[in-house]
mmCIF file of C-alpha atoms in Angstrom:
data_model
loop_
_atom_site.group_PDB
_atom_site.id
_atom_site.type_symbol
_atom_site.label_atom_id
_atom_site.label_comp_id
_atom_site.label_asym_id
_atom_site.label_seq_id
_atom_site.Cartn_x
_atom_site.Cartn_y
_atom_site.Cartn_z
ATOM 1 C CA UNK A 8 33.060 65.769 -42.820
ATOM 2 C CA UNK A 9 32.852 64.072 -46.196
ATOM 3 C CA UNK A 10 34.518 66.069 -48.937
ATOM 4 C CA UNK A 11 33.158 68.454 -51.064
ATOM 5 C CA UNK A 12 33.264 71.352 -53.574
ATOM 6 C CA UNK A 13 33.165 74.780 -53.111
ATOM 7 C CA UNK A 14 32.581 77.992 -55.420
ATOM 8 C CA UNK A 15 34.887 80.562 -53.837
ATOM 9 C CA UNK A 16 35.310 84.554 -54.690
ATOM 10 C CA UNK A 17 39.567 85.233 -54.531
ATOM 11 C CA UNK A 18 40.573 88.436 -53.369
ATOM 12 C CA UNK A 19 42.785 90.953 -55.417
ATOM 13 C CA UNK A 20 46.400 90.756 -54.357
ATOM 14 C CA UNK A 21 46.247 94.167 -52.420
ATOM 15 C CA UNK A 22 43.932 92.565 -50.756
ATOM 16 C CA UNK A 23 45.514 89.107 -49.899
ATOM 17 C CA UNK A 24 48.743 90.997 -48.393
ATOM 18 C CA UNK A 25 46.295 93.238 -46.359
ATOM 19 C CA UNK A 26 44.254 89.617 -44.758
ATOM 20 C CA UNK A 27 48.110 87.996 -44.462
ATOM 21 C CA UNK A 28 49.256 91.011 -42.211
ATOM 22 C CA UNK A 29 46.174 90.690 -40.048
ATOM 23 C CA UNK A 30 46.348 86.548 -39.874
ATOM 24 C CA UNK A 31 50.772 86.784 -39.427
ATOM 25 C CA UNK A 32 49.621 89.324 -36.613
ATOM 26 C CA UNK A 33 47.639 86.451 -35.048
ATOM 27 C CA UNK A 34 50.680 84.188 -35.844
ATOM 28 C CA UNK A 35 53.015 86.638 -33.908
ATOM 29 C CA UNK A 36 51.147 86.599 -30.955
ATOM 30 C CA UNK A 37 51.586 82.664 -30.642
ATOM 31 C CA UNK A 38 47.710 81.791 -31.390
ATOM 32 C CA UNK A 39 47.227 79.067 -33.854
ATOM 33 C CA UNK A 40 43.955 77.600 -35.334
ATOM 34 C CA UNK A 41 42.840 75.221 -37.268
ATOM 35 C CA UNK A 42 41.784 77.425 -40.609
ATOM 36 C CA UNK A 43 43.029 76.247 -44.165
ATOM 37 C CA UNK A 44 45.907 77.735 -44.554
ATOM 38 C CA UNK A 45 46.396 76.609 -48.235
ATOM 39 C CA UNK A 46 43.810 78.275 -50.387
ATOM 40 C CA UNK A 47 43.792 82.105 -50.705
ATOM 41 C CA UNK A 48 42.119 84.412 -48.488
ATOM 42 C CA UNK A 49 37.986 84.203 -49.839
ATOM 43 C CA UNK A 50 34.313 84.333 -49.984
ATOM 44 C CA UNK A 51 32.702 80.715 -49.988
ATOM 45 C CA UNK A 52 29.611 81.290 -52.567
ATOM 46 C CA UNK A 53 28.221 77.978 -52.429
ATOM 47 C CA UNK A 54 29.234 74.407 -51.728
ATOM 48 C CA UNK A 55 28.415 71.065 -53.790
ATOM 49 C CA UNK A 56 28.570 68.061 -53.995
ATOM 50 C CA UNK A 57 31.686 65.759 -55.206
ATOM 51 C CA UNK A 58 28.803 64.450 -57.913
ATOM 52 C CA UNK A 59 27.972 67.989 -59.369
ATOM 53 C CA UNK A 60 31.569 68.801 -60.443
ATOM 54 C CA UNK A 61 30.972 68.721 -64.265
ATOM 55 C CA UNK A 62 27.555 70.539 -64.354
ATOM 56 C CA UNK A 63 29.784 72.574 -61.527
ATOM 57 C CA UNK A 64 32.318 73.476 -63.904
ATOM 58 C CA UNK A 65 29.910 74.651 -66.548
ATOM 59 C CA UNK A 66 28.239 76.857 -64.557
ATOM 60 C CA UNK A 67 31.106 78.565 -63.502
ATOM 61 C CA UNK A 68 32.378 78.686 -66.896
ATOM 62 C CA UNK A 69 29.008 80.450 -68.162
ATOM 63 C CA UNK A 70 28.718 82.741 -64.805
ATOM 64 C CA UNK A 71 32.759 84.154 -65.765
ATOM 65 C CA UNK A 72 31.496 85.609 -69.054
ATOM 66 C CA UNK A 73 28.577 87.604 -67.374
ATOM 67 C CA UNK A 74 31.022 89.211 -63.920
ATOM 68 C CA UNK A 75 33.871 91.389 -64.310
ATOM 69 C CA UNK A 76 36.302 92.028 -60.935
ATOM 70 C CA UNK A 77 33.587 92.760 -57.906
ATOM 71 C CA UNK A 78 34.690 95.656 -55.628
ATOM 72 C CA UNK A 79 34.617 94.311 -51.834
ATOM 73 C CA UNK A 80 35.213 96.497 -48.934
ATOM 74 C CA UNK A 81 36.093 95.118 -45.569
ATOM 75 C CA UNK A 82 34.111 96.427 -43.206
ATOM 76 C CA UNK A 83 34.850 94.801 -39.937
ATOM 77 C CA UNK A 84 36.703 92.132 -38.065
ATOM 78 C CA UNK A 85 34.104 90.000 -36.365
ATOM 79 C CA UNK A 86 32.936 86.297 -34.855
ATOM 80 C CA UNK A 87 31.080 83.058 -34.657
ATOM 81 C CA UNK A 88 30.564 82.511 -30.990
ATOM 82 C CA UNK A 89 33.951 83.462 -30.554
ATOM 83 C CA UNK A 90 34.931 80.367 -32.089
ATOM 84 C CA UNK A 91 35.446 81.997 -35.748
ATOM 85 C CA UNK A 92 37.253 85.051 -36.063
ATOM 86 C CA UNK A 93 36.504 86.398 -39.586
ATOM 87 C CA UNK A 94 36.643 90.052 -41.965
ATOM 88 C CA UNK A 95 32.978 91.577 -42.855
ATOM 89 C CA UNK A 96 32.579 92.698 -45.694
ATOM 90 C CA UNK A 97 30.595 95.710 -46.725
ATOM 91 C CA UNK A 98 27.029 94.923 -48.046
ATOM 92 C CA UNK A 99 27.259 94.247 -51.818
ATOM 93 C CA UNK A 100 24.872 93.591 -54.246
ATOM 94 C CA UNK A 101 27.088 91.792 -56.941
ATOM 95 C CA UNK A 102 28.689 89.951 -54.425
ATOM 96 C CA UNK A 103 25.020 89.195 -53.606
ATOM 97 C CA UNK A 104 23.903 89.019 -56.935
ATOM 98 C CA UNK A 105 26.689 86.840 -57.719
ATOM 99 C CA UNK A 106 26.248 84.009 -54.499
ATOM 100 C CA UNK A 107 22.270 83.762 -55.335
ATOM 101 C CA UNK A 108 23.600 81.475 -58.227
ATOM 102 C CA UNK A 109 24.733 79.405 -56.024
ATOM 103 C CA UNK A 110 22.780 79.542 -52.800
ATOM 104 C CA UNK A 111 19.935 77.028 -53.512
ATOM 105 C CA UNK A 112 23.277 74.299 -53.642
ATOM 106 C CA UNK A 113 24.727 74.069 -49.898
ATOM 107 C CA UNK A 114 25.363 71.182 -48.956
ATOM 108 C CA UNK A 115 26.999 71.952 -45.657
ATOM 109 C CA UNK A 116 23.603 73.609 -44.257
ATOM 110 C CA UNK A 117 24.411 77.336 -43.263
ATOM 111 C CA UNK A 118 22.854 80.183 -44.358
ATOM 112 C CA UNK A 119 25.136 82.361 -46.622
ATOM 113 C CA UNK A 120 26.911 85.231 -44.473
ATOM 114 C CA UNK A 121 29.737 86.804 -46.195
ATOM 115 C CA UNK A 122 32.997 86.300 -44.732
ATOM 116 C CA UNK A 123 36.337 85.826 -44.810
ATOM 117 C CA UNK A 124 38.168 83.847 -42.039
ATOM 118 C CA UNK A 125 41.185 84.447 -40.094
ATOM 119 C CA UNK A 126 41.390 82.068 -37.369
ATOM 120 C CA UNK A 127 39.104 78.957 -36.236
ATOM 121 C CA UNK A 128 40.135 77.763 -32.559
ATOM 122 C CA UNK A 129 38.848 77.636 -29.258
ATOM 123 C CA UNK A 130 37.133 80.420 -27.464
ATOM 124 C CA UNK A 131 40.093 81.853 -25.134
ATOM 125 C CA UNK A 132 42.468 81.825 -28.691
ATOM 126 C CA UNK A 133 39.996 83.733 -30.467
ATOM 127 C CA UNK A 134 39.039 86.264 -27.631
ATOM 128 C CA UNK A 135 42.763 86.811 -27.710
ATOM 129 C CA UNK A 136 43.255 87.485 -31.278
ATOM 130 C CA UNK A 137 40.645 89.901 -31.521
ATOM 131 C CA UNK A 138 42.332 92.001 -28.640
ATOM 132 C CA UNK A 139 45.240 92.989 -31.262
#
């Protein structure tokens, strides 16, 4: 996949010790994925192209002055075809609000389902995770 950039919403630090429990759980129990483990636990909002980075960065800048802290409750631990094992959050409309600035600029081609992933592997490690 050819690089690219991505908008992401961080997590509150309550929040990133509650989603590294749940992913050093999976750890634990000997199952290992492929996720990226070097970026905090998030929401992708959009994705863009390597080109778009300085109109990118305005944007962002402009959008910071207009949202405050956005309160996110995790609703659920689901998956992707058992292929993706990921926290649900609670419907939202400023996280809502907040992606539609950035939905008509994916450049990777899904639709926008908020989510925040735990584990990316094959479909036996991922059926096992979600046991715990």
């Amino acid at each position: 996949m050819d690089k690219f950039l991505a908008v992401i919403a961080v997590f509150d630090d309550k929040t990133q010790s509650y989603l590294n429990n749940l992913h050093n759980l999976i750890l634990q129990n000997n199952i290992i994925g492929t996720e990226t483990l070097d970026i905090p636990f998030h929401i992708t909002l959009g994705s863009f192209s390597l080109k778009d980075c300085a109109e990118l960065e305005n944007r962002i800048n402009a959008i910071c002055t207009q949202f405050n802290a956005i309160k996110v409750k995790m609703k659920k631990i689901s998956h992707f075809d058992n292929e993706v094992l990921f926290v649900k959050p609670a419907k939202n409309k400023l996280l809502l609000d907040l992606q539609k600035i950035f939905c008509k600029n994916n450049i990777d081609k899904f639709n926008f389902y908020p989510h925040t992933t735990l584990l990316c592997s094959d479909k036996a490690q991922v059926k096992a995770a979600k046991k715990l």
